[in-house]
Short mmCIF file of C-alpha atoms in Angstrom, two decimals:
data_model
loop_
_atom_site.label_atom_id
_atom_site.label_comp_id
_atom_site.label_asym_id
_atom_site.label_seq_id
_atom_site.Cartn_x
_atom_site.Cartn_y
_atom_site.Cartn_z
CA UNK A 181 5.45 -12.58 -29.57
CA UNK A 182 4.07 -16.25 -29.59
CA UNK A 183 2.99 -15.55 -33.21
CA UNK A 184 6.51 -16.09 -34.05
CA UNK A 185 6.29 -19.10 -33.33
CA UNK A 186 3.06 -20.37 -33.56
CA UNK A 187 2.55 -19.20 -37.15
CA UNK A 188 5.70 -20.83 -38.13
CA UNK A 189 4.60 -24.16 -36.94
CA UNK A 190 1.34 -24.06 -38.74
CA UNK A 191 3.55 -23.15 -42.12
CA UNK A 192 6.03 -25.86 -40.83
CA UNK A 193 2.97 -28.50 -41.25
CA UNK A 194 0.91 -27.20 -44.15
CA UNK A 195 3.28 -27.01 -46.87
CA UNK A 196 4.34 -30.50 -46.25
CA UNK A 197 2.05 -30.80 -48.90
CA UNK A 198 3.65 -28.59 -50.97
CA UNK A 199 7.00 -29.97 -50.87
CA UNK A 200 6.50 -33.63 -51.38
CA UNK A 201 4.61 -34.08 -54.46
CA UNK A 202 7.32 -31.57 -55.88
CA UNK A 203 10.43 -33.34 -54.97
CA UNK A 204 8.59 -37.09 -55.90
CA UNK A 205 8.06 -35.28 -59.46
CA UNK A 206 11.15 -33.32 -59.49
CA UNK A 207 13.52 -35.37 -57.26
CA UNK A 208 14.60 -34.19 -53.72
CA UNK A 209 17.98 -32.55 -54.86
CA UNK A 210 16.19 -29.54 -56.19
CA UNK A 211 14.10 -29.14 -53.87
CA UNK A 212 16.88 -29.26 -51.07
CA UNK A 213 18.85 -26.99 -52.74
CA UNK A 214 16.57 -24.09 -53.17
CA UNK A 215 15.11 -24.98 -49.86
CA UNK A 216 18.50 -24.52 -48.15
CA UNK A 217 19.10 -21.18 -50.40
CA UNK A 218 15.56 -19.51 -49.21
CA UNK A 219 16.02 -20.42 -45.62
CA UNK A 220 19.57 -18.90 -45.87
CA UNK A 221 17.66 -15.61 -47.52
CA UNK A 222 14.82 -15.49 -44.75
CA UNK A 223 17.67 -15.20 -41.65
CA UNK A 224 19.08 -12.54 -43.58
CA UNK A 225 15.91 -10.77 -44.14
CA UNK A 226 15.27 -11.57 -40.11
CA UNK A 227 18.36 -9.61 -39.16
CA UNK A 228 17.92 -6.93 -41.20
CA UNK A 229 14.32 -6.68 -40.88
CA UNK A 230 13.24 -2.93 -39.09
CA UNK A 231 9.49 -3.92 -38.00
CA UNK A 232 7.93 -6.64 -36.50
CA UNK A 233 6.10 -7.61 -38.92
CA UNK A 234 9.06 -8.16 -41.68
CA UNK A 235 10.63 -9.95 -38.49
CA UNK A 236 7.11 -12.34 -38.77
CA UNK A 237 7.25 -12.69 -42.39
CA UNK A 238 10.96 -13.96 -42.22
CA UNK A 239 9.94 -16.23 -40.15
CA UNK A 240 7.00 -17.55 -41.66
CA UNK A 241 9.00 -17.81 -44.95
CA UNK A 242 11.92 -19.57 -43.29
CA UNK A 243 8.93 -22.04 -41.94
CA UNK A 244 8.10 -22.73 -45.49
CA UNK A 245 11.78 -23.46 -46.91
CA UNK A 246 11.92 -25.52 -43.42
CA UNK A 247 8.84 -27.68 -43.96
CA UNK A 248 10.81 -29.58 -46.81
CA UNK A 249 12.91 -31.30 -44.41
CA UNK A 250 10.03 -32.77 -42.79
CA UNK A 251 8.54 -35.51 -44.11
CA UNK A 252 11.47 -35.56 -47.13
CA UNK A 253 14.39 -36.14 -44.53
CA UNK A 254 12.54 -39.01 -43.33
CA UNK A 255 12.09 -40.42 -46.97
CA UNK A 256 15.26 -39.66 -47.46
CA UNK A 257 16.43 -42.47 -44.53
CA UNK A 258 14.18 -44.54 -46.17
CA UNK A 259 15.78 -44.47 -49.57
CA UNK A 260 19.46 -45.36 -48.32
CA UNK A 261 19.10 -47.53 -45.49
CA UNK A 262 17.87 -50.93 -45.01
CA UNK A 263 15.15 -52.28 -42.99
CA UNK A 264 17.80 -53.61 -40.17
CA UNK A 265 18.72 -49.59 -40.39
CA UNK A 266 15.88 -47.26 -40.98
CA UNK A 267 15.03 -46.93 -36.71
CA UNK A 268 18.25 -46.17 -36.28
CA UNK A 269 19.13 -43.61 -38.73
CA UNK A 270 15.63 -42.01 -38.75
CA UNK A 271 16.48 -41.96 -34.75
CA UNK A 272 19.52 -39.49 -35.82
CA UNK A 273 16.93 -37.81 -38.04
CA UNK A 274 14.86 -37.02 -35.28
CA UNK A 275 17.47 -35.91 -32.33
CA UNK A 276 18.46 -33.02 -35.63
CA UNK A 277 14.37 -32.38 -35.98
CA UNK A 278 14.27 -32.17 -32.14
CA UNK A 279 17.01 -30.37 -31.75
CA UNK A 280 15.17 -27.15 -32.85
CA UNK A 281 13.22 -27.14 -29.35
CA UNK A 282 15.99 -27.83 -27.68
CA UNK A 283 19.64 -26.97 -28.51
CA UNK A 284 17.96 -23.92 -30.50
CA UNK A 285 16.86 -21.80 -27.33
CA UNK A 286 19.68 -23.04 -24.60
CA UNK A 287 21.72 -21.32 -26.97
CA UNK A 288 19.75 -18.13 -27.87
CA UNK A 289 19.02 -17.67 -24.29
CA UNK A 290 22.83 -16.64 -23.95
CA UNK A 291 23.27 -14.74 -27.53
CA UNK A 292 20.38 -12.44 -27.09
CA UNK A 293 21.14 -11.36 -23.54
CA UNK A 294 24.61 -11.53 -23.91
CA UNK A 295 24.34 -9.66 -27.46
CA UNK A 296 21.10 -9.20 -28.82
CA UNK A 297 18.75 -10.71 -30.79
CA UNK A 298 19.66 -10.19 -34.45
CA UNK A 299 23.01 -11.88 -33.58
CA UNK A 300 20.58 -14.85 -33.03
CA UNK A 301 19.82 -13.97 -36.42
CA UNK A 302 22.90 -13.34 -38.15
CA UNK A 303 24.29 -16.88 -35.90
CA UNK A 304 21.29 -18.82 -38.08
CA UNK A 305 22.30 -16.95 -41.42
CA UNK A 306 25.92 -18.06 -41.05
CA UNK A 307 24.97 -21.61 -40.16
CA UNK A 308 22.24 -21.90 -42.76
CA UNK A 309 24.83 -20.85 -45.50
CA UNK A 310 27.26 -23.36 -44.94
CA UNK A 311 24.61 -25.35 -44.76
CA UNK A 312 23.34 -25.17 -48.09
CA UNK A 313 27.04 -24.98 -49.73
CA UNK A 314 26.99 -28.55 -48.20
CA UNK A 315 23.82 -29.26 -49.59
CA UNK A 316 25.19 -27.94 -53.21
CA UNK A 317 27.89 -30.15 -53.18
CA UNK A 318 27.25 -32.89 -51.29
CA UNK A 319 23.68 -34.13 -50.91
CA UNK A 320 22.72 -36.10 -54.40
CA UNK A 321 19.56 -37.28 -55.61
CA UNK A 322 18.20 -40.19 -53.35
CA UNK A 323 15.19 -41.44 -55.99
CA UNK A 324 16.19 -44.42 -57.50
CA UNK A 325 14.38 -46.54 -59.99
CA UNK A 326 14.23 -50.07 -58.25
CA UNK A 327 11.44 -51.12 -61.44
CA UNK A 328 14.43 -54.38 -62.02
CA UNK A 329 12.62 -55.73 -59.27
CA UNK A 330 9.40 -56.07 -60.96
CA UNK A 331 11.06 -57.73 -63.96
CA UNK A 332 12.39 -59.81 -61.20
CA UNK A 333 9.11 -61.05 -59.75
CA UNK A 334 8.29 -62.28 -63.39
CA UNK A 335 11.42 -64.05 -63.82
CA UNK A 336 10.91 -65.90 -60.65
CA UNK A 337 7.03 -67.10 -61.94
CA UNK A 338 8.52 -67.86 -65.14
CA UNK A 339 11.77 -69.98 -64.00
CA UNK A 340 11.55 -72.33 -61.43
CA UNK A 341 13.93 -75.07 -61.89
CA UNK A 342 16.60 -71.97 -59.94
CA UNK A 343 15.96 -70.28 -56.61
CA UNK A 344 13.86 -67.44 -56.72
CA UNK A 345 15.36 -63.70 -55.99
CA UNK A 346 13.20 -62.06 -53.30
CA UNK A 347 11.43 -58.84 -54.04
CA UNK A 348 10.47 -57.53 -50.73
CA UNK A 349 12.37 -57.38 -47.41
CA UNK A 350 10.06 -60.11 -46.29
CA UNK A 351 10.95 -62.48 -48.89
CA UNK A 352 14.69 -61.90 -47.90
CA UNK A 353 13.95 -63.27 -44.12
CA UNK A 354 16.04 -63.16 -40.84
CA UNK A 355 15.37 -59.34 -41.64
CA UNK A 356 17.99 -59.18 -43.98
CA UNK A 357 17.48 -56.16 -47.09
CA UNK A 358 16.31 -57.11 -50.47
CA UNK A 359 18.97 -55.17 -51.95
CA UNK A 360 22.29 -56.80 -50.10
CA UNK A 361 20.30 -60.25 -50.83
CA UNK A 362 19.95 -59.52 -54.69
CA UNK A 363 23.47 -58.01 -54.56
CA UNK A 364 24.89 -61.26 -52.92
CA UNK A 365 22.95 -63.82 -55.50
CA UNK A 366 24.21 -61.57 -58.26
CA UNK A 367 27.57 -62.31 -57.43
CA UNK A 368 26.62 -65.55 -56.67
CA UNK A 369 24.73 -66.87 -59.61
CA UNK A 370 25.68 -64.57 -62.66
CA UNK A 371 24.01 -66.61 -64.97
CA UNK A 372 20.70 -66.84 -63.52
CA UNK A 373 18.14 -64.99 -65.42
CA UNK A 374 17.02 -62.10 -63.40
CA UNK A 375 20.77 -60.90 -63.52
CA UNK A 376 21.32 -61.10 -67.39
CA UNK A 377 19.94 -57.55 -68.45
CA UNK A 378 22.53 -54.52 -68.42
CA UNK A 379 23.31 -52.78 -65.05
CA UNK A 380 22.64 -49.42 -64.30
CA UNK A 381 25.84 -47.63 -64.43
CA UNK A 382 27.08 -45.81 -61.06
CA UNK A 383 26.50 -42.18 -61.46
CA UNK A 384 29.67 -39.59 -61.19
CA UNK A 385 30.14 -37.04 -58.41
CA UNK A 386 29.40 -34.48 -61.03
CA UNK A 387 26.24 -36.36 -62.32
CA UNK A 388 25.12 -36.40 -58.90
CA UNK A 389 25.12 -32.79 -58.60
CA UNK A 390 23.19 -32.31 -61.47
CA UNK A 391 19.84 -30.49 -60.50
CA UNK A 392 18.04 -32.89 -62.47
CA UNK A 393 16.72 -36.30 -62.62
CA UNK A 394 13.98 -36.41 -65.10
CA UNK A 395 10.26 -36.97 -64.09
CA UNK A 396 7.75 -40.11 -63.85
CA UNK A 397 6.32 -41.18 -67.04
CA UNK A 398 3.15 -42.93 -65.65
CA UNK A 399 2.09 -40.04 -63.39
CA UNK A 400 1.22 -36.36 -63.63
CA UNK A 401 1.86 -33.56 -60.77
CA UNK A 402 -1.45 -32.73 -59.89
CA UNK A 403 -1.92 -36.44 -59.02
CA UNK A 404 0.82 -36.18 -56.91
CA UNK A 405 -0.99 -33.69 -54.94
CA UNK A 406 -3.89 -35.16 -54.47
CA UNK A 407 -2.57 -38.90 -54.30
CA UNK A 408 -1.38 -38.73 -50.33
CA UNK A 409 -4.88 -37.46 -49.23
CA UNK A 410 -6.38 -40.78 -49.35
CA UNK A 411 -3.86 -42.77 -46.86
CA UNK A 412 -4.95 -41.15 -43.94
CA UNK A 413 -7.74 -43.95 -43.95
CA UNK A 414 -4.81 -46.48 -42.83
CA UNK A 415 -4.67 -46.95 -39.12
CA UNK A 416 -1.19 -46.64 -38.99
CA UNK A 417 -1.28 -43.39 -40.29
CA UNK A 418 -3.61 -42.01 -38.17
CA UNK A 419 -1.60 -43.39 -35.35
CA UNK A 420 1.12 -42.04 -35.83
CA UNK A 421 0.56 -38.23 -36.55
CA UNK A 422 -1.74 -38.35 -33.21
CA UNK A 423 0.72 -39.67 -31.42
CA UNK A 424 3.73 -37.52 -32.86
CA UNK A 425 1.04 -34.33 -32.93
CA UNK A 426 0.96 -34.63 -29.04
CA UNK A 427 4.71 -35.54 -28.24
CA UNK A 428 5.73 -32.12 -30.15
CA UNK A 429 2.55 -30.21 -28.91
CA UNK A 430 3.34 -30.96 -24.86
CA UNK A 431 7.11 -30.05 -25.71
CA UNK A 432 6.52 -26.96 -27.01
CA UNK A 433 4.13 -26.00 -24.97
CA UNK A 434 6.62 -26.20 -21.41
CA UNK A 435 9.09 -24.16 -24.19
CA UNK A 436 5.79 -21.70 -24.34
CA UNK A 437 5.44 -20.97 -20.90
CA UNK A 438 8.50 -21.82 -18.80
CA UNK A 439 9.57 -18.16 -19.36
CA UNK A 440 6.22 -17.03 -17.80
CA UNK A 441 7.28 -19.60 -14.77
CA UNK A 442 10.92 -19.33 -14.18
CA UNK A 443 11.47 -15.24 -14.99
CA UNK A 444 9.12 -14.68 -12.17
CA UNK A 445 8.45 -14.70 -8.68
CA UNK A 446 9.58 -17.31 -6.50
CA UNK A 447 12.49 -18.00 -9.44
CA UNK A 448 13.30 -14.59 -10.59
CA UNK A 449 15.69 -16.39 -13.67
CA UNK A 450 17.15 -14.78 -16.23
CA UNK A 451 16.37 -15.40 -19.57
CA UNK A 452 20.16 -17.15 -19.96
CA UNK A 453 19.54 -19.11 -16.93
CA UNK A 454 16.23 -19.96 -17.96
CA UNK A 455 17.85 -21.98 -21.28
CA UNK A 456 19.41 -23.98 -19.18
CA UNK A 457 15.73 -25.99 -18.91
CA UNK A 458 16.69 -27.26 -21.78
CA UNK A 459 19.37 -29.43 -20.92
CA UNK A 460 17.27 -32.12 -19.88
CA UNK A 461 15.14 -31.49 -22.64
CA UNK A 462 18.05 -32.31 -25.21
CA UNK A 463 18.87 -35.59 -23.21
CA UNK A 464 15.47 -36.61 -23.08
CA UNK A 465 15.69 -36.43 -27.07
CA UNK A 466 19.08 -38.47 -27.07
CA UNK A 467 17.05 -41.06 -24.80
CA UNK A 468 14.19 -40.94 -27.08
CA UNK A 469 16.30 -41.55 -30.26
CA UNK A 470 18.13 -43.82 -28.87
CA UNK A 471 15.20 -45.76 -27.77
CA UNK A 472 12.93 -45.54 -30.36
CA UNK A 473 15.52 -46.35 -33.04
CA UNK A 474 18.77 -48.17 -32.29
CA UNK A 475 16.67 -50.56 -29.15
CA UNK A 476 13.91 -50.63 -31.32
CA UNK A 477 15.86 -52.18 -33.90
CA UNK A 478 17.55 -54.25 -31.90
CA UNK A 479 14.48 -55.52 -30.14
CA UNK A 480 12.85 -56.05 -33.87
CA UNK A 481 15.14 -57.94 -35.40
CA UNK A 482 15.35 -60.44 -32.12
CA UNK A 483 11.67 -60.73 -32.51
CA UNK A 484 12.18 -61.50 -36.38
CA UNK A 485 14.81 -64.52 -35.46
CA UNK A 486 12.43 -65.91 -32.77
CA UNK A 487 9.74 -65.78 -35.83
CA UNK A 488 11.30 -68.26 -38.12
CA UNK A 489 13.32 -65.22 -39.55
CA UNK A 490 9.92 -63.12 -40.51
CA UNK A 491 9.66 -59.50 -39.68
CA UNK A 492 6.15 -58.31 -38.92
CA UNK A 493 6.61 -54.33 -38.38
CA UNK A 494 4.39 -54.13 -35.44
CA UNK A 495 7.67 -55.45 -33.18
CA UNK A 496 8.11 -51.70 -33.90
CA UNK A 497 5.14 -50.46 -31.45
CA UNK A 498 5.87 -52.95 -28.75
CA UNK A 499 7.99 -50.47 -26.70
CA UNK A 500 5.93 -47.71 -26.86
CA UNK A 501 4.92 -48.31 -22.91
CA UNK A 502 7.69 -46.84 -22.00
CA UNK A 503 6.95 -43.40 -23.20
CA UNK A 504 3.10 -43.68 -22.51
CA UNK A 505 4.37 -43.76 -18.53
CA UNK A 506 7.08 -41.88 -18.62
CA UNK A 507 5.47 -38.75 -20.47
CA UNK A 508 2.56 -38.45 -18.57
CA UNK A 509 4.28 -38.87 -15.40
CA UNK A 510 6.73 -35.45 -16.95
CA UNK A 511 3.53 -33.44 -17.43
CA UNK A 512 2.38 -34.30 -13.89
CA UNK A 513 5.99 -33.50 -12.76
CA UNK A 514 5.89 -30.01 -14.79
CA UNK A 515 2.43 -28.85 -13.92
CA UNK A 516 2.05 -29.96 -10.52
CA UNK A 517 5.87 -28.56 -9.91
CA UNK A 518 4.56 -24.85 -11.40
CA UNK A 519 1.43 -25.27 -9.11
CA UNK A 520 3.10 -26.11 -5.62
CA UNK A 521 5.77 -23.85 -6.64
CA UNK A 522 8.11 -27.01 -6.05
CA UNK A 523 11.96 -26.87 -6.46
CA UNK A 524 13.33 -25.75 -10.02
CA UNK A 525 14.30 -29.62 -10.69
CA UNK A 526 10.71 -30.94 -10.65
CA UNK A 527 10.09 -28.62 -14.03
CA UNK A 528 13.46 -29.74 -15.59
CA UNK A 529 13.07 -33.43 -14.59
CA UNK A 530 9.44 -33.01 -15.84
CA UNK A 531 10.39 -31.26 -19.63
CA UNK A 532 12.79 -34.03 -19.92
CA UNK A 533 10.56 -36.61 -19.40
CA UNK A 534 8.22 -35.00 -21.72
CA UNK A 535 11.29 -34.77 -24.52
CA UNK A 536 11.94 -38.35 -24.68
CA UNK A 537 8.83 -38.27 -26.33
CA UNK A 538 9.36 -36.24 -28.80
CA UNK A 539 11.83 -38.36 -30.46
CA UNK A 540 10.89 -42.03 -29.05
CA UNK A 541 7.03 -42.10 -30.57
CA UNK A 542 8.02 -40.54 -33.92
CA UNK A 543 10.94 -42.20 -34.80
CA UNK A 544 8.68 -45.60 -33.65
CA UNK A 545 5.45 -44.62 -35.53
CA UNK A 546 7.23 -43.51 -38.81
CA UNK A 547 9.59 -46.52 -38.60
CA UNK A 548 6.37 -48.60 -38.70
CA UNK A 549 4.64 -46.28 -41.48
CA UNK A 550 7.44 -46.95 -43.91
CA UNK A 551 7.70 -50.66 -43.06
CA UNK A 552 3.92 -51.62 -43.68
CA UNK A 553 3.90 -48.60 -46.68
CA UNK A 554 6.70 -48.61 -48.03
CA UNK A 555 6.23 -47.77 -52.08
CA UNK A 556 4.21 -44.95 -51.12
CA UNK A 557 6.22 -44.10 -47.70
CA UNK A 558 6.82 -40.33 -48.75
CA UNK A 559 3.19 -39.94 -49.46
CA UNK A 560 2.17 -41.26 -45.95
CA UNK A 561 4.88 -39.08 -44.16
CA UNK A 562 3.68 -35.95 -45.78
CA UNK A 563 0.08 -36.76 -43.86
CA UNK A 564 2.14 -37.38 -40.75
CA UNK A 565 4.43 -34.46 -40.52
CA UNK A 566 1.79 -32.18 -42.28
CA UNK A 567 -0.88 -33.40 -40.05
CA UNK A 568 0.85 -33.13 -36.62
CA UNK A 569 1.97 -29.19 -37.29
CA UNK A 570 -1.69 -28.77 -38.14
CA UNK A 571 -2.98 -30.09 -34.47
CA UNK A 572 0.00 -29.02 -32.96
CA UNK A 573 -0.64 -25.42 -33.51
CA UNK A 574 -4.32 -26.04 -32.97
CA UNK A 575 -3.46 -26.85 -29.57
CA UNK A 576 -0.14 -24.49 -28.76
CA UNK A 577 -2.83 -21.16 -30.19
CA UNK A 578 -5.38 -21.69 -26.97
CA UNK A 579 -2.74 -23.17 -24.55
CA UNK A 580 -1.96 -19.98 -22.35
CA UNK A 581 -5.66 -19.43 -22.46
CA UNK A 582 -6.45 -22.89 -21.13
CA UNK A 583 -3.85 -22.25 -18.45
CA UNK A 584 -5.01 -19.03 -17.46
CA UNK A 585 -8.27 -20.34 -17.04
CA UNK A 586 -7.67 -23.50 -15.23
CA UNK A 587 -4.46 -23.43 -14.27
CA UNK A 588 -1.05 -25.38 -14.66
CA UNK A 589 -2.15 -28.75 -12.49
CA UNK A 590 -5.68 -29.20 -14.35
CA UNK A 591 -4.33 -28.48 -17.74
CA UNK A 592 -1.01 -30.50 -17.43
CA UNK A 593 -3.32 -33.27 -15.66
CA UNK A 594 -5.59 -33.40 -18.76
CA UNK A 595 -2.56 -33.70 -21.39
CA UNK A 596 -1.42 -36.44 -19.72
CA UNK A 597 -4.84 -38.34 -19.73
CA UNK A 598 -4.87 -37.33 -23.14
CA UNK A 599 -1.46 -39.25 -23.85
CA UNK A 600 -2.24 -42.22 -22.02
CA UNK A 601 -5.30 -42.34 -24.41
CA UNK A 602 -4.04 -41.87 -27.74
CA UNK A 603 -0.87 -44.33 -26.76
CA UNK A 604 -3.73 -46.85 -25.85
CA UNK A 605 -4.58 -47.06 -30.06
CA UNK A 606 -1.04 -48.65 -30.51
CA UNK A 607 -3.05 -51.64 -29.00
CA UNK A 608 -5.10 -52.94 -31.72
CA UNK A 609 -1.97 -51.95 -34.42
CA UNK A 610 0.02 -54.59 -32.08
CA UNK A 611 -2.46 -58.03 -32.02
CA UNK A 612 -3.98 -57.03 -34.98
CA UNK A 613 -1.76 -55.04 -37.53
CA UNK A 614 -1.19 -58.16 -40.04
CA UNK A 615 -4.69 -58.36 -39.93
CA UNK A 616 -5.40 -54.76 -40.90
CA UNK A 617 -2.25 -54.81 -43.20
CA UNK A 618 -3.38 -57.13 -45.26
CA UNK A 619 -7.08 -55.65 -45.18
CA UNK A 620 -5.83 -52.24 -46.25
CA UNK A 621 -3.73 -53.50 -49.25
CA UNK A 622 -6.87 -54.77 -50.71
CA UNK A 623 -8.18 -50.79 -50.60
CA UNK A 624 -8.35 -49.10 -53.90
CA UNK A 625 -7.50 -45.62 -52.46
CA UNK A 626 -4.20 -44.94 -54.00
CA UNK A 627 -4.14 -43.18 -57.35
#
């Protein structure tokens, strides 16, 4: 029965790839649209489904209509907020993401002994089809052509007895957004000359419902396939899908094999009581969100007035000590609870320590991605998102093995020495990231 979920997170990861290069060809309304309408189609198929292997195949499907809200959602934050905004909202991005780990089986623990499984089902179908009548009508293409700004650039070489219009957050300073800055210099100075060319009209309600959005001119989709591959040679990058591969691996794995712990002797749960572990687990994701977006944000834009009004985007690893202790203390907490057969609050103060995780490094490390990356910040969350699933089910497929064989101490002892030691590469990124920044701009690996 771990095949339905284990397979699921593999497709959750590898069709990342898929998904992206279609939507930054296409645009991300038609994608979400048919996304929403499949996943819709696979819980029906799930309820109605007579074998287990049609049950596995909904699933698996459903996995691959899911896997466009990974790495797309979080593009998504970065096309409509500002830099001041993106921790916070991609924060609220993560706590839904998260919430599939969490809120997902405190509530099916109740529905499927209470009722039975296919309600679980027929619950997600009901749910899923509001959600994409919401997604019909209400979620509008996020691509926008910001090219102006390149015509801007050239105005400000070519003009220089009036103040130049900044391009780039940077530019803007005190960590304000480019695009409130150029907005409030518009107003400002009409007549300056990076404002005299015709405005883009504002789109109608029913325009933004249209299912199309035309397609780039100076690229091809095949490129757009192979284009992301290259940017896992940035540090950042790597970084961050190693640290968010083993935040989600470590969660899932205590939602693997808490059944195996509390549904038998000394606990003797039921499965409904046994959801209840995941209570802490969901506030450990509100603490994590919370933490790695709105504090983060906070603490980054202090940092940015105390640097003459600069931003440097590593202010966004600078609170990652506080998960690298307080995860690896959680896994100690979990697997040394199982092993001394400790009270039932040792393994649901140690999953929540482990959730906060889940939400804090991500919504960090992707935060950071887009900031240093951001024309191509879709492209390096694909590798992210797609990457993580990919050692995330690497890991989950031997973990009741590796248990089995050395038991819950040992094994929960070793991921947390594994934590500590991928949390230790944030190091470098922080005295040395403007360094590598402007090292890796120089690369020639984007197509």
């Amino acid at each position: 029965t771990t095949a339905l979920l284990l397979w699921p997170i593999l497709v959750l990861g590898i069709f990342n790839f898929f998904w992206v290069p279609i939507a930054n060809y296409f645009g991300k309304r038609p994608v979400f649209v048919f996304a929403s309408l499949l996943l819709c189609v696979c819980y029906l198929w799930g309820a109605l489904s007579q074998s287990f292997e049609s049950l596995l195949w909904s699933n698996i499907i459903a996995a691959f209509a899911g896997s466009s809200t990974e790495a797309l959602g979080a593009a998504i934050v970065n096309d409509l907020y500002f830099l001041h905004e993106r921790g916070n909202y991609l924060g609220i991005y993560m706590n839904a993401i998260a919430g599939g780990n969490t809120v997902g089986p405190l509530i099916c623990g109740f529905v499927v002994t209470s009722l039975s499984w296919r309600w679980h089902k027929w619950m997600a179908f009901i749910f899923t089809a509001v959600n994409f009548v919401v997604v019909l009508l209400f979620c509008p293409e996020t691509r926008y052509d910001r090219s102006y700004l390149e015509g801007v650039a050239s105005v400000n070489r070519s003009t220089e007895s009036v103040p130049a219009i900044p391009t780039s957050d940077e530019e803007a300073g005190n960590g304000a957004p480019v695009e409130k800055v150029v907005s409030s210099m518009s107003k400002e100075m009409p007549n300056h000359p990076a404002f005299r060319g015709d405005q883009v009209p504002k789109k109608t309600w029913m325009q933004d419902l249209s299912l199309w959005s035309g397609v780039p001119k100076d690229i091809n989709l095949p490129e757009l396939f192979v284009r992301p591959l290259p940017l896992i040679a940035y540090p950042a990058v790597i970084f961050a899908f190693l640290a968010y591969a083993v935040s989600l691996a470590w969660v899932v794995a205590i939602n693997i094999l808490n059944s195996f712990v509390l549904q038998a002797p000394p606990y003797n749960w039921k499965p409904s009581i046994n959801g209840l572990i995941n209570i802490p687990g969901i506030i450990g994701n509100l603490v994590g969100a919370w933490l790695g977006g709105w504090v983060v944000d906070r603490y980054s834009d202090w940092r940015s007035k105390k640097n003459g009004g600069v931003f440097q985007p590593e202010t966004r690893l600078h609170l990652l000590w506080i998960p690298a202790i307080v995860v690896p203390a959680g896994c100690l907490a979990f697997g040394y609870g199982v092993a001394e057969t400790l009270n039932w609050t040792s393994l649901f103060f140690g999953y929540g320590m482990v959730a906060m995780g889940l939400t804090a490094v991500p919504v960090a490390t992707m935060t950071y991605v887009s900031d240093c990356y951001l024309p191509v910040n879709a492209d390096a969350l694909l590798l992210v998102n797609g990457l993580k699933n990919i050692v995330a089910f690497g890991f989950l497929y031997g973990v009741v093995p590796w248990i089995t064989e050395t038991g819950y101490a040992n094994a929960f002892g070793t991921q947390a020495g594994i934590y500590v030691i991928i949390m230790l590469f944030a190091i470098p990124l922080i005295f040395f990231g403007q360094r590598i920044r402007h090292a890796t701009a120089r690369w020639k690996i984007i197509l």
